[in-house]
């Protein structure tokens, strides 16, 4: 609790430009919480997590700034929400180390995302990738978060955070709040435009699979035109037509319409017409975000001042928890 408010924490990695899937599935839902006075929200740019896969330093720097500006451009109010960089708050790395000593190899070995990523990056299976969930637990537990909005793919990591917190509390008394998953009202799950069995991802090798938040109108329209569908030639909302179903989901998330309304609206239309409408609806949603983004990224002094203020605010809460943890474990407080 902070000032009588529940605490919510989430974040994204700065490994690339986020996708329409990240926006419709997560960021847009975070923005909906702006006006909820009963919740204090923390959203971080998870750059420490980003280096579990090798990053080009210049690209990491650039993508971090872009993501931070996109948080704000998408509508997260930097006065109401604490928007910060994970690497600006050293307590994340410090608590992660401590929690590493309360986490078992066996628990980490079971993590499906580690197995997937290890297979994908066989040339760089580093121990940071292995203990990634412990750092994520530290992110959450430092702020005594009550709620964590996560997608299905991060559920296992949230479970581990709960287990670690419970274990630590069991030894030392009530130190950590046990976090719960927060399920947003309309957490659209957007799939790849090239392979609707896979989640739309910013690290997809096929650039046509993902709409990036900074794609221009032409690129958006071109990617939708190329979207994989089927050869039936009619619009229906069913699992047997995953490509069309995904396009309908995107259209609904962009327009606020329901799948039923959408199917009726495009009754008798060809896929070409439908794809164009979906592309236009997405471009219309992204336009104001992009406009605001371009203005913000020009205003370096303003963004820098936000970074600084917010890192201080985050550090205040994080250090409070860290001090408590260090004391419980038996470290000596630095004499003043
Ligand atoms: N692992 C998350 C992802 O890739 C990002 C993340 C890091 C996160 N720390 C977090 C999400 C803490 C929620 C809470 O999507």
PDB file of C-alpha atoms in Angstrom, residues 52-316:
ATOM      1  CA  UNK A  52      19.927 -11.382 -21.190  1.00  0.00           C
ATOM      2  CA  UNK A  53      20.024 -11.452 -24.992  1.00  0.00           C
ATOM      3  CA  UNK A  54      23.003  -9.683 -26.556  1.00  0.00           C
ATOM      4  CA  UNK A  55      22.200  -6.053 -27.480  1.00  0.00           C
ATOM      5  CA  UNK A  56      24.022  -3.502 -29.565  1.00  0.00           C
ATOM      6  CA  UNK A  57      24.735  -0.701 -26.997  1.00  0.00           C
ATOM      7  CA  UNK A  58      23.641   2.134 -29.310  1.00  0.00           C
ATOM      8  CA  UNK A  59      20.447   0.275 -30.182  1.00  0.00           C
ATOM      9  CA  UNK A  60      19.681  -0.488 -26.523  1.00  0.00           C
ATOM     10  CA  UNK A  61      20.096   3.181 -25.629  1.00  0.00           C
ATOM     11  CA  UNK A  62      17.902   4.272 -28.506  1.00  0.00           C
ATOM     12  CA  UNK A  63      15.216   1.680 -27.877  1.00  0.00           C
ATOM     13  CA  UNK A  64      15.104   2.554 -24.190  1.00  0.00           C
ATOM     14  CA  UNK A  65      14.429   6.200 -24.961  1.00  0.00           C
ATOM     15  CA  UNK A  66      11.859   5.255 -27.562  1.00  0.00           C
ATOM     16  CA  UNK A  67      10.011   2.945 -25.183  1.00  0.00           C
ATOM     17  CA  UNK A  68      10.014   5.544 -22.411  1.00  0.00           C
ATOM     18  CA  UNK A  69       8.605   8.177 -24.786  1.00  0.00           C
ATOM     19  CA  UNK A  70       6.049   5.697 -26.108  1.00  0.00           C
ATOM     20  CA  UNK A  71       4.777   4.983 -22.592  1.00  0.00           C
ATOM     21  CA  UNK A  72       3.985   8.674 -22.275  1.00  0.00           C
ATOM     22  CA  UNK A  73       2.812   9.147 -25.860  1.00  0.00           C
ATOM     23  CA  UNK A  74       0.397   6.253 -25.459  1.00  0.00           C
ATOM     24  CA  UNK A  75      -1.173   8.125 -22.582  1.00  0.00           C
ATOM     25  CA  UNK A  76       0.535   7.099 -19.340  1.00  0.00           C
ATOM     26  CA  UNK A  77       0.476  10.258 -17.284  1.00  0.00           C
ATOM     27  CA  UNK A  78       4.012  10.784 -15.932  1.00  0.00           C
ATOM     28  CA  UNK A  79       2.643  12.734 -12.975  1.00  0.00           C
ATOM     29  CA  UNK A  80       0.258  10.027 -11.831  1.00  0.00           C
ATOM     30  CA  UNK A  81       2.315   6.963 -12.755  1.00  0.00           C
ATOM     31  CA  UNK A  82       5.901   6.287 -11.790  1.00  0.00           C
ATOM     32  CA  UNK A  83       7.673   5.720 -15.134  1.00  0.00           C
ATOM     33  CA  UNK A  84      11.301   4.735 -14.767  1.00  0.00           C
ATOM     34  CA  UNK A  85      14.252   2.748 -16.048  1.00  0.00           C
ATOM     35  CA  UNK A  86      15.066  -0.425 -14.168  1.00  0.00           C
ATOM     36  CA  UNK A  87      18.809   0.304 -14.485  1.00  0.00           C
ATOM     37  CA  UNK A  88      18.319   3.694 -12.784  1.00  0.00           C
ATOM     38  CA  UNK A  89      17.244   1.974  -9.582  1.00  0.00           C
ATOM     39  CA  UNK A  90      20.169  -0.167  -8.365  1.00  0.00           C
ATOM     40  CA  UNK A  91      17.948  -1.855  -5.776  1.00  0.00           C
ATOM     41  CA  UNK A  92      16.594  -4.128  -8.540  1.00  0.00           C
ATOM     42  CA  UNK A  93      19.973  -5.758  -9.073  1.00  0.00           C
ATOM     43  CA  UNK A  94      20.693  -5.789  -5.350  1.00  0.00           C
ATOM     44  CA  UNK A  95      17.464  -7.516  -4.383  1.00  0.00           C
ATOM     45  CA  UNK A  96      17.801  -9.916  -7.319  1.00  0.00           C
ATOM     46  CA  UNK A  97      21.134 -11.097  -5.906  1.00  0.00           C
ATOM     47  CA  UNK A  98      19.632 -11.719  -2.500  1.00  0.00           C
ATOM     48  CA  UNK A  99      16.612 -13.523  -3.946  1.00  0.00           C
ATOM     49  CA  UNK A 100      18.940 -15.692  -6.049  1.00  0.00           C
ATOM     50  CA  UNK A 101      20.033 -17.203  -2.770  1.00  0.00           C
ATOM     51  CA  UNK A 102      16.426 -18.121  -1.964  1.00  0.00           C
ATOM     52  CA  UNK A 103      15.617 -19.692  -5.317  1.00  0.00           C
ATOM     53  CA  UNK A 104      16.346 -23.278  -6.335  1.00  0.00           C
ATOM     54  CA  UNK A 105      17.994 -24.473  -9.534  1.00  0.00           C
ATOM     55  CA  UNK A 106      15.109 -26.893  -9.940  1.00  0.00           C
ATOM     56  CA  UNK A 107      12.599 -24.046  -9.969  1.00  0.00           C
ATOM     57  CA  UNK A 108      14.494 -22.183 -12.674  1.00  0.00           C
ATOM     58  CA  UNK A 109      14.985 -25.364 -14.692  1.00  0.00           C
ATOM     59  CA  UNK A 110      11.227 -25.654 -15.042  1.00  0.00           C
ATOM     60  CA  UNK A 111      10.760 -22.217 -16.646  1.00  0.00           C
ATOM     61  CA  UNK A 112       9.409 -22.723 -20.138  1.00  0.00           C
ATOM     62  CA  UNK A 113      10.515 -19.300 -21.375  1.00  0.00           C
ATOM     63  CA  UNK A 114      14.117 -20.114 -20.433  1.00  0.00           C
ATOM     64  CA  UNK A 115      13.931 -23.312 -22.431  1.00  0.00           C
ATOM     65  CA  UNK A 116      12.479 -21.465 -25.431  1.00  0.00           C
ATOM     66  CA  UNK A 117      15.002 -18.652 -25.298  1.00  0.00           C
ATOM     67  CA  UNK A 118      17.930 -20.991 -24.683  1.00  0.00           C
ATOM     68  CA  UNK A 119      16.937 -22.900 -27.811  1.00  0.00           C
ATOM     69  CA  UNK A 120      16.624 -19.668 -29.772  1.00  0.00           C
ATOM     70  CA  UNK A 121      19.951 -18.236 -28.554  1.00  0.00           C
ATOM     71  CA  UNK A 122      21.982 -21.429 -28.286  1.00  0.00           C
ATOM     72  CA  UNK A 123      25.225 -19.460 -28.712  1.00  0.00           C
ATOM     73  CA  UNK A 124      24.584 -17.358 -25.601  1.00  0.00           C
ATOM     74  CA  UNK A 125      22.848 -19.303 -22.839  1.00  0.00           C
ATOM     75  CA  UNK A 126      24.073 -17.036 -20.043  1.00  0.00           C
ATOM     76  CA  UNK A 127      23.226 -17.318 -16.360  1.00  0.00           C
ATOM     77  CA  UNK A 128      21.361 -14.003 -16.533  1.00  0.00           C
ATOM     78  CA  UNK A 129      18.912 -15.618 -18.912  1.00  0.00           C
ATOM     79  CA  UNK A 130      18.615 -18.503 -16.448  1.00  0.00           C
ATOM     80  CA  UNK A 131      17.905 -16.292 -13.423  1.00  0.00           C
ATOM     81  CA  UNK A 132      15.775 -13.806 -15.387  1.00  0.00           C
ATOM     82  CA  UNK A 133      12.682 -14.742 -13.320  1.00  0.00           C
ATOM     83  CA  UNK A 134      14.504 -13.868 -10.087  1.00  0.00           C
ATOM     84  CA  UNK A 135      15.205 -10.351 -11.350  1.00  0.00           C
ATOM     85  CA  UNK A 136      11.564 -10.099 -12.337  1.00  0.00           C
ATOM     86  CA  UNK A 137      10.574 -11.209  -8.833  1.00  0.00           C
ATOM     87  CA  UNK A 138      12.800  -8.455  -7.445  1.00  0.00           C
ATOM     88  CA  UNK A 139      11.097  -5.883  -9.720  1.00  0.00           C
ATOM     89  CA  UNK A 140       7.735  -6.835  -8.332  1.00  0.00           C
ATOM     90  CA  UNK A 141       8.574  -7.404  -4.682  1.00  0.00           C
ATOM     91  CA  UNK A 142      10.618  -4.203  -4.262  1.00  0.00           C
ATOM     92  CA  UNK A 143       7.475  -2.103  -4.657  1.00  0.00           C
ATOM     93  CA  UNK A 144       5.329  -4.434  -2.552  1.00  0.00           C
ATOM     94  CA  UNK A 145       3.115  -4.765  -5.612  1.00  0.00           C
ATOM     95  CA  UNK A 146      -0.365  -6.125  -5.017  1.00  0.00           C
ATOM     96  CA  UNK A 147      -1.087  -6.525  -8.711  1.00  0.00           C
ATOM     97  CA  UNK A 148       0.933  -7.351 -11.788  1.00  0.00           C
ATOM     98  CA  UNK A 149      -0.682  -7.173 -15.213  1.00  0.00           C
ATOM     99  CA  UNK A 150       0.965  -9.948 -17.198  1.00  0.00           C
ATOM    100  CA  UNK A 151       0.180 -11.950 -20.275  1.00  0.00           C
ATOM    101  CA  UNK A 152      -0.048 -15.735 -20.293  1.00  0.00           C
ATOM    102  CA  UNK A 153       3.611 -16.086 -21.235  1.00  0.00           C
ATOM    103  CA  UNK A 154       4.681 -14.338 -18.014  1.00  0.00           C
ATOM    104  CA  UNK A 155       2.329 -16.211 -15.673  1.00  0.00           C
ATOM    105  CA  UNK A 156       4.954 -18.785 -14.744  1.00  0.00           C
ATOM    106  CA  UNK A 157       7.333 -15.973 -13.790  1.00  0.00           C
ATOM    107  CA  UNK A 158       4.718 -14.337 -11.601  1.00  0.00           C
ATOM    108  CA  UNK A 159       4.089 -17.694  -9.906  1.00  0.00           C
ATOM    109  CA  UNK A 160       7.791 -17.969  -9.080  1.00  0.00           C
ATOM    110  CA  UNK A 161       7.769 -14.426  -7.665  1.00  0.00           C
ATOM    111  CA  UNK A 162       4.917 -15.474  -5.385  1.00  0.00           C
ATOM    112  CA  UNK A 163       6.766 -18.631  -4.345  1.00  0.00           C
ATOM    113  CA  UNK A 164       9.983 -16.742  -3.575  1.00  0.00           C
ATOM    114  CA  UNK A 165       8.077 -14.096  -1.604  1.00  0.00           C
ATOM    115  CA  UNK A 166       6.211 -16.744   0.352  1.00  0.00           C
ATOM    116  CA  UNK A 167       9.417 -18.600   1.133  1.00  0.00           C
ATOM    117  CA  UNK A 168      11.183 -15.444   2.291  1.00  0.00           C
ATOM    118  CA  UNK A 169       8.223 -14.419   4.433  1.00  0.00           C
ATOM    119  CA  UNK A 170       8.143 -17.908   5.900  1.00  0.00           C
ATOM    120  CA  UNK A 171      11.701 -17.500   7.173  1.00  0.00           C
ATOM    121  CA  UNK A 172      11.749 -13.816   8.172  1.00  0.00           C
ATOM    122  CA  UNK A 173       8.170 -12.782   8.825  1.00  0.00           C
ATOM    123  CA  UNK A 174       6.005 -10.525   6.666  1.00  0.00           C
ATOM    124  CA  UNK A 175       8.498  -8.749   4.449  1.00  0.00           C
ATOM    125  CA  UNK A 176       6.888  -8.960   1.014  1.00  0.00           C
ATOM    126  CA  UNK A 177       3.376  -8.476  -0.278  1.00  0.00           C
ATOM    127  CA  UNK A 178       2.356 -11.550  -2.269  1.00  0.00           C
ATOM    128  CA  UNK A 179       1.448 -10.231  -5.739  1.00  0.00           C
ATOM    129  CA  UNK A 180      -1.581 -11.301  -7.737  1.00  0.00           C
ATOM    130  CA  UNK A 181      -2.040 -11.352 -11.496  1.00  0.00           C
ATOM    131  CA  UNK A 182      -4.085  -8.438 -12.743  1.00  0.00           C
ATOM    132  CA  UNK A 183      -6.337  -9.242 -15.658  1.00  0.00           C
ATOM    133  CA  UNK A 184      -7.324  -6.126 -17.603  1.00  0.00           C
ATOM    134  CA  UNK A 185     -10.807  -5.611 -19.017  1.00  0.00           C
ATOM    135  CA  UNK A 186      -9.910  -6.191 -22.642  1.00  0.00           C
ATOM    136  CA  UNK A 187      -6.520  -7.780 -22.880  1.00  0.00           C
ATOM    137  CA  UNK A 188      -6.543  -8.472 -26.611  1.00  0.00           C
ATOM    138  CA  UNK A 189      -4.059 -11.145 -27.589  1.00  0.00           C
ATOM    139  CA  UNK A 190      -2.678 -10.193 -30.989  1.00  0.00           C
ATOM    140  CA  UNK A 191      -1.006 -12.837 -33.123  1.00  0.00           C
ATOM    141  CA  UNK A 192       1.632 -12.575 -35.861  1.00  0.00           C
ATOM    142  CA  UNK A 193       0.273 -11.425 -39.222  1.00  0.00           C
ATOM    143  CA  UNK A 194       2.464 -14.046 -40.885  1.00  0.00           C
ATOM    144  CA  UNK A 195       1.802 -16.952 -38.517  1.00  0.00           C
ATOM    145  CA  UNK A 196      -1.412 -16.589 -36.499  1.00  0.00           C
ATOM    146  CA  UNK A 197      -0.383 -19.471 -34.237  1.00  0.00           C
ATOM    147  CA  UNK A 198       2.402 -17.310 -32.794  1.00  0.00           C
ATOM    148  CA  UNK A 199       2.122 -14.172 -30.654  1.00  0.00           C
ATOM    149  CA  UNK A 200       2.998 -10.932 -32.439  1.00  0.00           C
ATOM    150  CA  UNK A 201       6.526 -10.197 -31.253  1.00  0.00           C
ATOM    151  CA  UNK A 202       9.058  -7.416 -31.618  1.00  0.00           C
ATOM    152  CA  UNK A 203      11.802 -10.013 -32.028  1.00  0.00           C
ATOM    153  CA  UNK A 204      10.100 -11.831 -34.913  1.00  0.00           C
ATOM    154  CA  UNK A 205      12.612 -12.508 -37.719  1.00  0.00           C
ATOM    155  CA  UNK A 206       9.908 -11.829 -40.283  1.00  0.00           C
ATOM    156  CA  UNK A 207       9.281  -8.051 -40.179  1.00  0.00           C
ATOM    157  CA  UNK A 208       5.911  -8.511 -41.899  1.00  0.00           C
ATOM    158  CA  UNK A 209       4.570 -10.454 -38.925  1.00  0.00           C
ATOM    159  CA  UNK A 210       4.478  -7.458 -36.593  1.00  0.00           C
ATOM    160  CA  UNK A 211       3.124  -3.932 -36.754  1.00  0.00           C
ATOM    161  CA  UNK A 212       5.589  -1.746 -34.873  1.00  0.00           C
ATOM    162  CA  UNK A 213       4.223   1.249 -33.003  1.00  0.00           C
ATOM    163  CA  UNK A 214       6.265   3.660 -35.117  1.00  0.00           C
ATOM    164  CA  UNK A 215       5.401   2.113 -38.509  1.00  0.00           C
ATOM    165  CA  UNK A 216       4.097   4.712 -40.955  1.00  0.00           C
ATOM    166  CA  UNK A 217       0.766   4.456 -42.766  1.00  0.00           C
ATOM    167  CA  UNK A 218       2.234   2.867 -45.916  1.00  0.00           C
ATOM    168  CA  UNK A 219       4.101   0.228 -43.943  1.00  0.00           C
ATOM    169  CA  UNK A 220       1.011  -0.584 -41.910  1.00  0.00           C
ATOM    170  CA  UNK A 221      -1.150  -0.967 -45.012  1.00  0.00           C
ATOM    171  CA  UNK A 222       1.485  -3.064 -46.773  1.00  0.00           C
ATOM    172  CA  UNK A 223       1.875  -5.433 -43.802  1.00  0.00           C
ATOM    173  CA  UNK A 224      -1.878  -5.943 -43.515  1.00  0.00           C
ATOM    174  CA  UNK A 225      -2.151  -6.537 -47.244  1.00  0.00           C
ATOM    175  CA  UNK A 226       0.411  -9.339 -46.866  1.00  0.00           C
ATOM    176  CA  UNK A 227      -1.254 -10.823 -43.771  1.00  0.00           C
ATOM    177  CA  UNK A 228      -1.705 -14.592 -43.984  1.00  0.00           C
ATOM    178  CA  UNK A 229      -5.354 -15.663 -44.187  1.00  0.00           C
ATOM    179  CA  UNK A 230      -6.940 -18.705 -45.856  1.00  0.00           C
ATOM    180  CA  UNK A 231      -8.550 -19.554 -49.174  1.00  0.00           C
ATOM    181  CA  UNK A 232     -12.207 -19.643 -48.027  1.00  0.00           C
ATOM    182  CA  UNK A 233     -12.919 -16.089 -49.093  1.00  0.00           C
ATOM    183  CA  UNK A 234     -15.448 -15.205 -46.343  1.00  0.00           C
ATOM    184  CA  UNK A 235     -15.185 -13.388 -43.020  1.00  0.00           C
ATOM    185  CA  UNK A 236     -16.065 -15.454 -39.933  1.00  0.00           C
ATOM    186  CA  UNK A 237     -14.898 -15.427 -36.320  1.00  0.00           C
ATOM    187  CA  UNK A 238     -13.772 -18.982 -35.693  1.00  0.00           C
ATOM    188  CA  UNK A 239     -10.665 -20.865 -34.547  1.00  0.00           C
ATOM    189  CA  UNK A 240     -10.625 -22.681 -37.896  1.00  0.00           C
ATOM    190  CA  UNK A 241      -9.727 -19.365 -39.530  1.00  0.00           C
ATOM    191  CA  UNK A 242      -6.906 -18.113 -37.278  1.00  0.00           C
ATOM    192  CA  UNK A 243      -5.638 -15.464 -39.717  1.00  0.00           C
ATOM    193  CA  UNK A 244      -9.048 -13.853 -40.187  1.00  0.00           C
ATOM    194  CA  UNK A 245      -9.855 -14.266 -36.497  1.00  0.00           C
ATOM    195  CA  UNK A 246      -6.695 -12.350 -35.606  1.00  0.00           C
ATOM    196  CA  UNK A 247      -7.584  -9.560 -38.057  1.00  0.00           C
ATOM    197  CA  UNK A 248     -11.060  -9.359 -36.527  1.00  0.00           C
ATOM    198  CA  UNK A 249      -9.525  -9.167 -33.035  1.00  0.00           C
ATOM    199  CA  UNK A 250      -7.265  -6.331 -34.184  1.00  0.00           C
ATOM    200  CA  UNK A 251     -10.155  -4.499 -35.820  1.00  0.00           C
ATOM    201  CA  UNK A 252     -12.280  -4.871 -32.680  1.00  0.00           C
ATOM    202  CA  UNK A 253      -9.496  -3.693 -30.383  1.00  0.00           C
ATOM    203  CA  UNK A 254      -8.911  -0.657 -32.634  1.00  0.00           C
ATOM    204  CA  UNK A 255     -12.529   0.319 -33.166  1.00  0.00           C
ATOM    205  CA  UNK A 256     -14.284  -0.910 -30.019  1.00  0.00           C
ATOM    206  CA  UNK A 257     -16.643  -3.014 -32.136  1.00  0.00           C
ATOM    207  CA  UNK A 258     -17.527  -6.620 -31.318  1.00  0.00           C
ATOM    208  CA  UNK A 259     -16.612  -9.645 -33.479  1.00  0.00           C
ATOM    209  CA  UNK A 260     -20.330 -10.100 -34.336  1.00  0.00           C
ATOM    210  CA  UNK A 261     -20.664  -6.522 -35.532  1.00  0.00           C
ATOM    211  CA  UNK A 262     -17.476  -6.873 -37.540  1.00  0.00           C
ATOM    212  CA  UNK A 263     -18.552 -10.075 -39.249  1.00  0.00           C
ATOM    213  CA  UNK A 264     -21.861  -8.393 -40.210  1.00  0.00           C
ATOM    214  CA  UNK A 265     -20.115  -5.235 -41.380  1.00  0.00           C
ATOM    215  CA  UNK A 266     -17.898  -7.178 -43.786  1.00  0.00           C
ATOM    216  CA  UNK A 267     -20.461  -9.756 -44.879  1.00  0.00           C
ATOM    217  CA  UNK A 268     -19.864 -10.434 -48.582  1.00  0.00           C
ATOM    218  CA  UNK A 269     -16.631  -8.442 -48.706  1.00  0.00           C
ATOM    219  CA  UNK A 270     -13.399  -9.912 -50.001  1.00  0.00           C
ATOM    220  CA  UNK A 271     -10.284 -10.227 -47.852  1.00  0.00           C
ATOM    221  CA  UNK A 272      -8.646  -7.317 -49.679  1.00  0.00           C
ATOM    222  CA  UNK A 273     -11.365  -4.898 -48.589  1.00  0.00           C
ATOM    223  CA  UNK A 274     -11.355  -6.209 -45.047  1.00  0.00           C
ATOM    224  CA  UNK A 275      -7.563  -6.034 -44.704  1.00  0.00           C
ATOM    225  CA  UNK A 276      -7.614  -2.445 -45.900  1.00  0.00           C
ATOM    226  CA  UNK A 277     -10.238  -1.531 -43.295  1.00  0.00           C
ATOM    227  CA  UNK A 278      -8.216  -3.208 -40.557  1.00  0.00           C
ATOM    228  CA  UNK A 279      -5.075  -1.362 -41.666  1.00  0.00           C
ATOM    229  CA  UNK A 280      -6.890   1.955 -41.668  1.00  0.00           C
ATOM    230  CA  UNK A 281      -8.366   1.363 -38.210  1.00  0.00           C
ATOM    231  CA  UNK A 282      -4.905   0.579 -36.839  1.00  0.00           C
ATOM    232  CA  UNK A 283      -3.294   3.586 -38.522  1.00  0.00           C
ATOM    233  CA  UNK A 284      -6.011   5.781 -37.016  1.00  0.00           C
ATOM    234  CA  UNK A 285      -5.324   4.426 -33.526  1.00  0.00           C
ATOM    235  CA  UNK A 286      -1.564   4.843 -33.858  1.00  0.00           C
ATOM    236  CA  UNK A 287      -1.575   8.290 -35.453  1.00  0.00           C
ATOM    237  CA  UNK A 288      -2.153  10.335 -32.264  1.00  0.00           C
ATOM    238  CA  UNK A 289       0.339   8.190 -30.341  1.00  0.00           C
ATOM    239  CA  UNK A 290       2.959   8.704 -33.044  1.00  0.00           C
ATOM    240  CA  UNK A 291       2.318  12.445 -33.235  1.00  0.00           C
ATOM    241  CA  UNK A 292       2.777  12.793 -29.507  1.00  0.00           C
ATOM    242  CA  UNK A 293       5.833  10.545 -29.608  1.00  0.00           C
ATOM    243  CA  UNK A 294       7.561  12.662 -32.267  1.00  0.00           C
ATOM    244  CA  UNK A 295       6.978  15.819 -30.252  1.00  0.00           C
ATOM    245  CA  UNK A 296       8.285  14.209 -27.061  1.00  0.00           C
ATOM    246  CA  UNK A 297      11.413  12.682 -28.529  1.00  0.00           C
ATOM    247  CA  UNK A 298      12.410  16.165 -29.689  1.00  0.00           C
ATOM    248  CA  UNK A 299      12.048  17.534 -26.173  1.00  0.00           C
ATOM    249  CA  UNK A 300      15.051  15.871 -24.571  1.00  0.00           C
ATOM    250  CA  UNK A 301      15.237  18.224 -21.587  1.00  0.00           C
ATOM    251  CA  UNK A 302      11.651  17.460 -20.577  1.00  0.00           C
ATOM    252  CA  UNK A 303      12.020  13.706 -20.972  1.00  0.00           C
ATOM    253  CA  UNK A 304      15.333  13.748 -19.081  1.00  0.00           C
ATOM    254  CA  UNK A 305      13.742  15.631 -16.205  1.00  0.00           C
ATOM    255  CA  UNK A 306      10.954  13.051 -16.036  1.00  0.00           C
ATOM    256  CA  UNK A 307      13.501  10.227 -16.023  1.00  0.00           C
ATOM    257  CA  UNK A 308      15.328  11.814 -13.146  1.00  0.00           C
ATOM    258  CA  UNK A 309      12.307  12.622 -10.994  1.00  0.00           C
ATOM    259  CA  UNK A 310      10.744   9.244 -11.557  1.00  0.00           C
ATOM    260  CA  UNK A 311      13.945   7.318 -10.842  1.00  0.00           C
ATOM    261  CA  UNK A 312      14.163   9.161  -7.519  1.00  0.00           C
ATOM    262  CA  UNK A 313      10.568   8.391  -6.692  1.00  0.00           C
ATOM    263  CA  UNK A 314      10.959   4.704  -7.594  1.00  0.00           C
ATOM    264  CA  UNK A 315      14.224   4.499  -5.619  1.00  0.00           C
ATOM    265  CA  UNK A 316      12.540   5.846  -2.525  1.00  0.00           C
TER     266      UNK A 316
END
